[in-house]
Amino acid sequence: MKMFSANLDNLRKLYINQLRTLLSTEQQITEALPKMMENSSDVQLKQAFQSYLQETREQAARLEQILNELAGEASPVKCKVTAALVSATEDMVKDAADDDVRDAALISAGQRVEHYEIASYGAVRQWAQTLGRTADADLLDKTIKEEGHADHLLTQISNRINEQAQKAA
Ligand SMILES: [Fe+2]
């Protein structure tokens, strides 16, 4: 249960709160991706996670830039959704008993995170526009496009991996 209320009584406060929550998302993903790379068997999948990690760091830096300008500081607010997604990924990795099946599971985990991010960033981008923060909206849009590309790349890789996983065991 929550001990303190963030007392969000206007759109600007909600906007800042959700930017800080997204910063937590990017930080949690930055921590999880090296483990996901380690657990991947496919070289192309490892590379996809590697470039996703690089992008994630840049996306966190974008949020810090926006927050520093807006609020004078950039501290995260823990994202519980991302924590749950990361925890579910760890379970899938533990349960997968075949390399290709594990890779298929990791792809689905990555895509789940990307779609969550696309949805969350979509909302804050709209709020940025409403609040007249056009430069923020442009930066946030850049991140949304990167998430979309990462998602498409994983779909491409999954075409091959899923076939291999189907033949497993
Ligand atoms: Fe991201």
Short mmCIF file of N, CA and C and ligand atoms in Angstrom, two decimals:
data_model
loop_
_atom_site.label_atom_id
_atom_site.label_comp_id
_atom_site.label_asym_id
_atom_site.label_seq_id
_atom_site.Cartn_x
_atom_site.Cartn_y
_atom_site.Cartn_z
N MET A 1 0.83 -1.19 0.00
CA MET A 1 0.00 0.00 0.00
C MET A 1 0.88 1.26 0.00
N LYS A 2 0.37 2.33 -0.61
CA LYS A 2 1.15 3.57 -0.66
C LYS A 2 1.04 4.35 0.64
N MET A 3 2.20 4.77 1.14
CA MET A 3 2.23 5.53 2.39
C MET A 3 1.98 7.02 2.12
N PHE A 4 2.52 7.48 0.99
CA PHE A 4 2.40 8.92 0.71
C PHE A 4 1.69 9.12 -0.62
N SER A 5 0.92 10.19 -0.70
CA SER A 5 0.30 10.54 -1.98
C SER A 5 1.19 11.57 -2.66
N ALA A 6 1.33 11.41 -3.97
CA ALA A 6 2.13 12.38 -4.73
C ALA A 6 1.35 13.68 -4.93
N ASN A 7 0.07 13.68 -4.57
CA ASN A 7 -0.78 14.87 -4.64
C ASN A 7 -0.73 15.55 -6.02
N LEU A 8 -1.12 14.78 -7.02
CA LEU A 8 -1.07 15.29 -8.39
C LEU A 8 -2.38 16.01 -8.70
N ASP A 9 -2.38 17.34 -8.55
CA ASP A 9 -3.63 18.07 -8.73
C ASP A 9 -3.65 18.93 -9.99
N ASN A 10 -2.65 18.74 -10.87
CA ASN A 10 -2.77 19.35 -12.21
C ASN A 10 -1.97 18.53 -13.22
N LEU A 11 -2.19 18.82 -14.50
CA LEU A 11 -1.58 18.01 -15.56
C LEU A 11 -0.05 18.09 -15.53
N ARG A 12 0.46 19.26 -15.21
CA ARG A 12 1.91 19.43 -15.16
C ARG A 12 2.54 18.50 -14.11
N LYS A 13 1.88 18.39 -12.95
CA LYS A 13 2.41 17.50 -11.90
C LYS A 13 2.33 16.03 -12.33
N LEU A 14 1.22 15.69 -12.98
CA LEU A 14 1.07 14.32 -13.48
C LEU A 14 2.14 14.02 -14.53
N TYR A 15 2.38 15.00 -15.40
CA TYR A 15 3.40 14.89 -16.45
C TYR A 15 4.78 14.62 -15.83
N ILE A 16 5.16 15.43 -14.86
CA ILE A 16 6.47 15.26 -14.20
C ILE A 16 6.54 13.90 -13.50
N ASN A 17 5.47 13.56 -12.80
CA ASN A 17 5.43 12.28 -12.08
C ASN A 17 5.62 11.10 -13.04
N GLN A 18 4.97 11.17 -14.20
CA GLN A 18 5.07 10.06 -15.14
C GLN A 18 6.41 10.05 -15.90
N LEU A 19 7.01 11.21 -16.10
CA LEU A 19 8.36 11.25 -16.66
C LEU A 19 9.34 10.58 -15.68
N ARG A 20 9.16 10.86 -14.40
CA ARG A 20 10.04 10.25 -13.37
C ARG A 20 9.81 8.74 -13.29
N THR A 21 8.56 8.32 -13.50
CA THR A 21 8.26 6.88 -13.50
C THR A 21 8.90 6.21 -14.73
N LEU A 22 8.86 6.92 -15.87
CA LEU A 22 9.50 6.38 -17.07
C LEU A 22 11.02 6.32 -16.91
N LEU A 23 11.56 7.27 -16.17
CA LEU A 23 13.01 7.22 -15.90
C LEU A 23 13.33 5.94 -15.12
N SER A 24 12.48 5.59 -14.18
CA SER A 24 12.65 4.33 -13.45
C SER A 24 12.54 3.14 -14.39
N THR A 25 11.60 3.20 -15.31
CA THR A 25 11.45 2.13 -16.32
C THR A 25 12.76 1.94 -17.08
N GLU A 26 13.29 3.04 -17.61
CA GLU A 26 14.52 2.93 -18.41
C GLU A 26 15.68 2.42 -17.54
N GLN A 27 15.73 2.84 -16.29
CA GLN A 27 16.82 2.38 -15.40
C GLN A 27 16.69 0.89 -15.11
N GLN A 28 15.47 0.44 -14.88
CA GLN A 28 15.27 -0.99 -14.62
C GLN A 28 15.61 -1.83 -15.85
N ILE A 29 15.26 -1.31 -17.04
CA ILE A 29 15.57 -2.04 -18.28
C ILE A 29 17.08 -2.08 -18.50
N THR A 30 17.75 -0.97 -18.18
CA THR A 30 19.22 -0.92 -18.31
C THR A 30 19.86 -2.01 -17.45
N GLU A 31 19.27 -2.26 -16.30
CA GLU A 31 19.81 -3.32 -15.43
C GLU A 31 19.46 -4.71 -15.93
N ALA A 32 18.27 -4.86 -16.50
CA ALA A 32 17.81 -6.19 -16.90
C ALA A 32 18.43 -6.67 -18.22
N LEU A 33 18.71 -5.74 -19.12
CA LEU A 33 19.15 -6.15 -20.47
C LEU A 33 20.46 -6.95 -20.51
N PRO A 34 21.48 -6.59 -19.72
CA PRO A 34 22.70 -7.43 -19.75
C PRO A 34 22.41 -8.88 -19.40
N LYS A 35 21.49 -9.10 -18.44
CA LYS A 35 21.12 -10.48 -18.07
C LYS A 35 20.37 -11.15 -19.22
N MET A 36 19.51 -10.36 -19.90
CA MET A 36 18.76 -10.92 -21.04
C MET A 36 19.72 -11.30 -22.16
N MET A 37 20.76 -10.47 -22.35
CA MET A 37 21.79 -10.80 -23.36
C MET A 37 22.51 -12.09 -23.00
N GLU A 38 22.89 -12.19 -21.74
CA GLU A 38 23.59 -13.39 -21.27
C GLU A 38 22.75 -14.64 -21.48
N ASN A 39 21.46 -14.51 -21.28
CA ASN A 39 20.57 -15.67 -21.39
C ASN A 39 20.14 -15.97 -22.82
N SER A 40 20.48 -15.09 -23.77
CA SER A 40 20.13 -15.34 -25.18
C SER A 40 21.18 -16.25 -25.80
N SER A 41 20.73 -17.18 -26.62
CA SER A 41 21.66 -18.07 -27.32
C SER A 41 21.94 -17.56 -28.73
N ASP A 42 20.96 -16.90 -29.32
CA ASP A 42 21.07 -16.45 -30.71
C ASP A 42 21.91 -15.16 -30.81
N VAL A 43 22.85 -15.16 -31.76
CA VAL A 43 23.77 -14.01 -31.90
C VAL A 43 23.00 -12.74 -32.30
N GLN A 44 22.07 -12.89 -33.24
CA GLN A 44 21.31 -11.72 -33.70
C GLN A 44 20.44 -11.15 -32.56
N LEU A 45 19.91 -12.03 -31.73
CA LEU A 45 19.10 -11.58 -30.59
C LEU A 45 19.97 -10.85 -29.57
N LYS A 46 21.15 -11.40 -29.30
CA LYS A 46 22.10 -10.73 -28.39
C LYS A 46 22.40 -9.32 -28.90
N GLN A 47 22.65 -9.21 -30.22
CA GLN A 47 22.97 -7.90 -30.81
C GLN A 47 21.79 -6.95 -30.69
N ALA A 48 20.58 -7.47 -30.91
CA ALA A 48 19.38 -6.63 -30.80
C ALA A 48 19.25 -6.08 -29.38
N PHE A 49 19.49 -6.93 -28.38
CA PHE A 49 19.42 -6.49 -26.99
C PHE A 49 20.55 -5.49 -26.68
N GLN A 50 21.70 -5.72 -27.30
CA GLN A 50 22.83 -4.80 -27.09
C GLN A 50 22.49 -3.39 -27.60
N SER A 51 21.92 -3.32 -28.80
CA SER A 51 21.59 -1.98 -29.33
C SER A 51 20.41 -1.38 -28.57
N TYR A 52 19.51 -2.26 -28.08
CA TYR A 52 18.40 -1.78 -27.26
C TYR A 52 18.93 -1.16 -25.95
N LEU A 53 19.98 -1.78 -25.40
CA LEU A 53 20.60 -1.26 -24.18
C LEU A 53 21.18 0.14 -24.43
N GLN A 54 21.87 0.27 -25.55
CA GLN A 54 22.46 1.57 -25.91
C GLN A 54 21.37 2.64 -26.04
N GLU A 55 20.29 2.27 -26.73
CA GLU A 55 19.16 3.21 -26.92
C GLU A 55 18.51 3.55 -25.58
N THR A 56 18.38 2.54 -24.73
CA THR A 56 17.74 2.74 -23.43
C THR A 56 18.51 3.78 -22.60
N ARG A 57 19.85 3.71 -22.67
CA ARG A 57 20.66 4.70 -21.94
C ARG A 57 20.41 6.11 -22.48
N GLU A 58 20.30 6.21 -23.81
CA GLU A 58 20.04 7.53 -24.41
C GLU A 58 18.64 8.03 -24.04
N GLN A 59 17.69 7.09 -23.96
CA GLN A 59 16.31 7.47 -23.61
C GLN A 59 16.25 7.96 -22.16
N ALA A 60 17.01 7.31 -21.28
CA ALA A 60 17.07 7.77 -19.89
C ALA A 60 17.67 9.17 -19.83
N ALA A 61 18.72 9.41 -20.63
CA ALA A 61 19.37 10.72 -20.65
C ALA A 61 18.40 11.80 -21.15
N ARG A 62 17.56 11.45 -22.14
CA ARG A 62 16.55 12.40 -22.64
C ARG A 62 15.57 12.78 -21.53
N LEU A 63 15.12 11.78 -20.77
CA LEU A 63 14.18 12.05 -19.67
C LEU A 63 14.84 12.93 -18.61
N GLU A 64 16.13 12.65 -18.33
CA GLU A 64 16.84 13.46 -17.34
C GLU A 64 16.94 14.91 -17.81
N GLN A 65 17.21 15.07 -19.10
CA GLN A 65 17.30 16.41 -19.68
C GLN A 65 15.97 17.16 -19.51
N ILE A 66 14.88 16.50 -19.87
CA ILE A 66 13.56 17.13 -19.76
C ILE A 66 13.24 17.46 -18.30
N LEU A 67 13.50 16.50 -17.41
CA LEU A 67 13.17 16.70 -15.99
C LEU A 67 14.03 17.78 -15.36
N ASN A 68 15.31 17.83 -15.71
CA ASN A 68 16.18 18.86 -15.15
C ASN A 68 15.70 20.26 -15.53
N GLU A 69 15.28 20.40 -16.77
CA GLU A 69 14.77 21.70 -17.23
C GLU A 69 13.47 22.07 -16.54
N LEU A 70 12.63 21.06 -16.39
CA LEU A 70 11.26 21.26 -15.93
C LEU A 70 11.17 21.39 -14.40
N ALA A 71 11.91 20.53 -13.71
CA ALA A 71 11.75 20.41 -12.25
C ALA A 71 13.04 20.70 -11.50
N GLY A 72 14.14 20.93 -12.24
CA GLY A 72 15.41 21.23 -11.57
C GLY A 72 16.09 20.00 -10.99
N GLU A 73 15.50 18.85 -11.20
CA GLU A 73 16.10 17.59 -10.75
C GLU A 73 15.48 16.43 -11.53
N ALA A 74 16.20 15.30 -11.53
CA ALA A 74 15.71 14.15 -12.31
C ALA A 74 15.85 12.88 -11.48
N SER A 75 14.96 12.72 -10.51
CA SER A 75 15.01 11.49 -9.70
C SER A 75 13.86 10.57 -10.12
N PRO A 76 14.10 9.26 -10.12
CA PRO A 76 13.06 8.33 -10.58
C PRO A 76 11.98 8.09 -9.51
N VAL A 77 10.80 7.74 -9.98
CA VAL A 77 9.73 7.22 -9.12
C VAL A 77 9.55 5.77 -9.56
N LYS A 78 9.70 4.84 -8.63
CA LYS A 78 9.73 3.42 -9.01
C LYS A 78 8.53 3.00 -9.86
N CYS A 79 8.82 2.42 -11.01
CA CYS A 79 7.76 1.91 -11.88
C CYS A 79 7.46 0.46 -11.51
N LYS A 80 6.29 0.24 -10.92
CA LYS A 80 5.92 -1.11 -10.47
C LYS A 80 5.61 -2.03 -11.64
N VAL A 81 5.10 -1.44 -12.73
CA VAL A 81 4.77 -2.27 -13.91
C VAL A 81 6.04 -2.88 -14.47
N THR A 82 7.08 -2.05 -14.63
CA THR A 82 8.34 -2.56 -15.17
C THR A 82 8.93 -3.62 -14.24
N ALA A 83 8.85 -3.38 -12.93
CA ALA A 83 9.37 -4.37 -11.97
C ALA A 83 8.67 -5.71 -12.16
N ALA A 84 7.35 -5.66 -12.39
CA ALA A 84 6.59 -6.90 -12.59
C ALA A 84 6.98 -7.56 -13.92
N LEU A 85 7.18 -6.75 -14.96
CA LEU A 85 7.57 -7.31 -16.26
C LEU A 85 8.95 -7.97 -16.17
N VAL A 86 9.87 -7.33 -15.45
CA VAL A 86 11.22 -7.89 -15.29
C VAL A 86 11.15 -9.20 -14.49
N SER A 87 10.33 -9.21 -13.46
CA SER A 87 10.20 -10.40 -12.63
C SER A 87 9.58 -11.56 -13.42
N ALA A 88 8.59 -11.24 -14.26
CA ALA A 88 7.97 -12.29 -15.10
C ALA A 88 8.97 -12.82 -16.12
N THR A 89 9.85 -11.95 -16.60
CA THR A 89 10.89 -12.37 -17.55
C THR A 89 11.84 -13.36 -16.87
N GLU A 90 12.23 -13.05 -15.64
CA GLU A 90 13.14 -13.95 -14.91
C GLU A 90 12.51 -15.33 -14.72
N ASP A 91 11.20 -15.35 -14.45
CA ASP A 91 10.50 -16.63 -14.30
C ASP A 91 10.54 -17.42 -15.61
N MET A 92 10.25 -16.73 -16.72
CA MET A 92 10.24 -17.43 -18.02
C MET A 92 11.60 -18.00 -18.35
N VAL A 93 12.66 -17.22 -18.05
CA VAL A 93 14.03 -17.67 -18.34
C VAL A 93 14.35 -18.92 -17.51
N LYS A 94 13.92 -18.90 -16.25
CA LYS A 94 14.17 -20.06 -15.38
C LYS A 94 13.42 -21.29 -15.85
N ASP A 95 12.20 -21.07 -16.33
CA ASP A 95 11.34 -22.20 -16.72
C ASP A 95 11.69 -22.77 -18.09
N ALA A 96 12.31 -21.97 -18.95
CA ALA A 96 12.62 -22.45 -20.31
C ALA A 96 13.71 -23.51 -20.23
N ALA A 97 13.43 -24.67 -20.86
CA ALA A 97 14.36 -25.79 -20.76
C ALA A 97 15.07 -26.07 -22.08
N ASP A 98 14.97 -25.12 -23.00
CA ASP A 98 15.61 -25.28 -24.32
C ASP A 98 16.08 -23.90 -24.77
N ASP A 99 17.24 -23.85 -25.45
CA ASP A 99 17.81 -22.55 -25.84
C ASP A 99 16.89 -21.74 -26.75
N ASP A 100 16.31 -22.41 -27.76
CA ASP A 100 15.44 -21.68 -28.70
C ASP A 100 14.14 -21.23 -28.03
N VAL A 101 13.62 -22.09 -27.16
CA VAL A 101 12.40 -21.73 -26.43
C VAL A 101 12.69 -20.53 -25.52
N ARG A 102 13.88 -20.55 -24.88
CA ARG A 102 14.26 -19.42 -24.02
C ARG A 102 14.39 -18.14 -24.84
N ASP A 103 14.99 -18.27 -26.04
CA ASP A 103 15.10 -17.09 -26.90
C ASP A 103 13.72 -16.56 -27.30
N ALA A 104 12.81 -17.48 -27.63
CA ALA A 104 11.44 -17.06 -27.99
C ALA A 104 10.79 -16.33 -26.81
N ALA A 105 11.02 -16.84 -25.60
CA ALA A 105 10.47 -16.21 -24.39
C ALA A 105 11.08 -14.83 -24.18
N LEU A 106 12.39 -14.72 -24.40
CA LEU A 106 13.08 -13.43 -24.21
C LEU A 106 12.58 -12.39 -25.22
N ILE A 107 12.32 -12.84 -26.45
CA ILE A 107 11.79 -11.90 -27.46
C ILE A 107 10.43 -11.38 -26.99
N SER A 108 9.58 -12.28 -26.52
CA SER A 108 8.25 -11.85 -26.07
C SER A 108 8.38 -10.89 -24.89
N ALA A 109 9.34 -11.14 -24.02
CA ALA A 109 9.55 -10.26 -22.85
C ALA A 109 9.99 -8.87 -23.31
N GLY A 110 10.92 -8.84 -24.25
CA GLY A 110 11.40 -7.56 -24.78
C GLY A 110 10.26 -6.78 -25.43
N GLN A 111 9.44 -7.47 -26.20
CA GLN A 111 8.34 -6.79 -26.89
C GLN A 111 7.28 -6.28 -25.92
N ARG A 112 7.07 -7.04 -24.85
CA ARG A 112 6.10 -6.60 -23.84
C ARG A 112 6.54 -5.27 -23.23
N VAL A 113 7.83 -5.20 -22.90
CA VAL A 113 8.38 -3.96 -22.33
C VAL A 113 8.26 -2.82 -23.34
N GLU A 114 8.61 -3.10 -24.60
CA GLU A 114 8.56 -2.04 -25.63
C GLU A 114 7.13 -1.51 -25.80
N HIS A 115 6.16 -2.42 -25.81
CA HIS A 115 4.77 -1.95 -25.97
C HIS A 115 4.30 -1.16 -24.76
N TYR A 116 4.72 -1.58 -23.58
CA TYR A 116 4.40 -0.82 -22.38
C TYR A 116 5.00 0.58 -22.49
N GLU A 117 6.24 0.65 -22.96
CA GLU A 117 6.91 1.95 -23.10
C GLU A 117 6.20 2.81 -24.15
N ILE A 118 5.84 2.21 -25.27
CA ILE A 118 5.17 2.97 -26.34
C ILE A 118 3.87 3.59 -25.79
N ALA A 119 3.12 2.79 -25.04
CA ALA A 119 1.86 3.29 -24.47
C ALA A 119 2.12 4.43 -23.47
N SER A 120 3.11 4.22 -22.60
CA SER A 120 3.39 5.22 -21.56
C SER A 120 3.95 6.50 -22.15
N TYR A 121 4.89 6.35 -23.09
CA TYR A 121 5.48 7.53 -23.74
C TYR A 121 4.43 8.26 -24.60
N GLY A 122 3.51 7.50 -25.17
CA GLY A 122 2.46 8.12 -25.99
C GLY A 122 1.64 9.10 -25.16
N ALA A 123 1.32 8.70 -23.93
CA ALA A 123 0.54 9.57 -23.04
C ALA A 123 1.34 10.82 -22.67
N VAL A 124 2.60 10.65 -22.25
CA VAL A 124 3.35 11.84 -21.82
C VAL A 124 3.65 12.77 -23.00
N ARG A 125 3.81 12.19 -24.19
CA ARG A 125 4.02 13.06 -25.37
C ARG A 125 2.78 13.94 -25.60
N GLN A 126 1.60 13.37 -25.46
CA GLN A 126 0.36 14.16 -25.62
C GLN A 126 0.27 15.24 -24.55
N TRP A 127 0.63 14.89 -23.32
CA TRP A 127 0.59 15.89 -22.23
C TRP A 127 1.59 17.01 -22.51
N ALA A 128 2.77 16.63 -23.03
CA ALA A 128 3.78 17.65 -23.37
C ALA A 128 3.18 18.65 -24.36
N GLN A 129 2.47 18.13 -25.35
CA GLN A 129 1.86 19.02 -26.34
C GLN A 129 0.81 19.93 -25.71
N THR A 130 -0.05 19.34 -24.88
CA THR A 130 -1.09 20.12 -24.21
C THR A 130 -0.48 21.22 -23.35
N LEU A 131 0.65 20.89 -22.72
CA LEU A 131 1.31 21.85 -21.82
C LEU A 131 2.19 22.85 -22.56
N GLY A 132 2.21 22.74 -23.89
CA GLY A 132 3.02 23.67 -24.69
C GLY A 132 4.50 23.35 -24.67
N ARG A 133 4.85 22.15 -24.26
CA ARG A 133 6.25 21.72 -24.19
C ARG A 133 6.62 21.00 -25.49
N THR A 134 6.70 21.76 -26.58
CA THR A 134 6.90 21.18 -27.91
C THR A 134 8.25 20.47 -28.03
N ALA A 135 9.29 21.07 -27.47
CA ALA A 135 10.62 20.45 -27.55
C ALA A 135 10.63 19.11 -26.81
N ASP A 136 9.96 19.05 -25.66
CA ASP A 136 9.83 17.78 -24.93
C ASP A 136 9.12 16.75 -25.80
N ALA A 137 8.02 17.20 -26.41
CA ALA A 137 7.20 16.28 -27.22
C ALA A 137 8.06 15.69 -28.34
N ASP A 138 8.92 16.52 -28.96
CA ASP A 138 9.80 16.03 -30.03
C ASP A 138 10.79 14.99 -29.51
N LEU A 139 11.36 15.25 -28.35
CA LEU A 139 12.31 14.29 -27.74
C LEU A 139 11.60 12.97 -27.41
N LEU A 140 10.41 13.09 -26.84
CA LEU A 140 9.66 11.90 -26.44
C LEU A 140 9.24 11.11 -27.68
N ASP A 141 8.93 11.84 -28.75
CA ASP A 141 8.55 11.18 -30.00
C ASP A 141 9.72 10.37 -30.58
N LYS A 142 10.93 10.91 -30.43
CA LYS A 142 12.13 10.20 -30.88
C LYS A 142 12.22 8.84 -30.18
N THR A 143 11.99 8.86 -28.87
CA THR A 143 12.03 7.61 -28.09
C THR A 143 10.94 6.65 -28.56
N ILE A 144 9.74 7.15 -28.79
CA ILE A 144 8.65 6.27 -29.23
C ILE A 144 9.02 5.59 -30.55
N LYS A 145 9.64 6.35 -31.46
CA LYS A 145 10.05 5.77 -32.76
C LYS A 145 11.11 4.69 -32.56
N GLU A 146 12.06 4.95 -31.65
CA GLU A 146 13.10 3.93 -31.38
C GLU A 146 12.48 2.66 -30.81
N GLU A 147 11.52 2.84 -29.91
CA GLU A 147 10.85 1.66 -29.32
C GLU A 147 10.14 0.87 -30.42
N GLY A 148 9.53 1.58 -31.35
CA GLY A 148 8.83 0.93 -32.47
C GLY A 148 9.79 0.13 -33.34
N HIS A 149 10.95 0.73 -33.63
CA HIS A 149 11.95 0.02 -34.45
C HIS A 149 12.45 -1.23 -33.74
N ALA A 150 12.72 -1.08 -32.43
CA ALA A 150 13.21 -2.22 -31.66
C ALA A 150 12.18 -3.35 -31.67
N ASP A 151 10.91 -2.97 -31.57
CA ASP A 151 9.82 -3.96 -31.60
C ASP A 151 9.79 -4.70 -32.94
N HIS A 152 9.92 -3.94 -34.04
CA HIS A 152 9.88 -4.57 -35.37
C HIS A 152 11.06 -5.50 -35.58
N LEU A 153 12.23 -5.08 -35.08
CA LEU A 153 13.42 -5.93 -35.21
C LEU A 153 13.19 -7.26 -34.50
N LEU A 154 12.61 -7.20 -33.29
CA LEU A 154 12.36 -8.44 -32.54
C LEU A 154 11.34 -9.32 -33.25
N THR A 155 10.34 -8.70 -33.90
CA THR A 155 9.36 -9.49 -34.66
C THR A 155 10.08 -10.24 -35.78
N GLN A 156 10.99 -9.54 -36.47
CA GLN A 156 11.76 -10.19 -37.55
C GLN A 156 12.55 -11.38 -37.03
N ILE A 157 13.26 -11.16 -35.92
CA ILE A 157 14.08 -12.23 -35.35
C ILE A 157 13.20 -13.40 -34.91
N SER A 158 12.02 -13.07 -34.39
CA SER A 158 11.13 -14.13 -33.88
C SER A 158 10.66 -15.07 -34.98
N ASN A 159 10.59 -14.58 -36.23
CA ASN A 159 10.15 -15.45 -37.33
C ASN A 159 11.05 -16.68 -37.42
N ARG A 160 12.35 -16.45 -37.27
CA ARG A 160 13.31 -17.55 -37.34
C ARG A 160 13.34 -18.36 -36.03
N ILE A 161 13.42 -17.64 -34.92
CA ILE A 161 13.55 -18.31 -33.61
C ILE A 161 12.34 -19.19 -33.30
N ASN A 162 11.13 -18.69 -33.61
CA ASN A 162 9.93 -19.46 -33.29
C ASN A 162 9.91 -20.79 -34.04
N GLU A 163 10.37 -20.75 -35.31
CA GLU A 163 10.46 -21.99 -36.11
C GLU A 163 11.40 -22.98 -35.43
N GLN A 164 12.55 -22.46 -34.99
CA GLN A 164 13.53 -23.33 -34.31
C GLN A 164 12.95 -23.88 -33.01
N ALA A 165 12.25 -23.01 -32.27
CA ALA A 165 11.69 -23.42 -30.97
C ALA A 165 10.61 -24.48 -31.15
N GLN A 166 9.91 -24.38 -32.27
CA GLN A 166 8.84 -25.35 -32.54
C GLN A 166 9.41 -26.76 -32.70
N LYS A 167 10.64 -26.80 -33.27
CA LYS A 167 11.28 -28.10 -33.52
C LYS A 167 12.01 -28.64 -32.29
N ALA A 168 12.07 -27.84 -31.23
CA ALA A 168 12.86 -28.23 -30.06
C ALA A 168 12.27 -29.47 -29.38
N ALA A 169 13.15 -30.21 -28.71
CA ALA A 169 12.84 -31.40 -27.90
C ALA A 169 12.09 -32.53 -28.61
FE FE B 1 13.06 2.63 -23.56
#
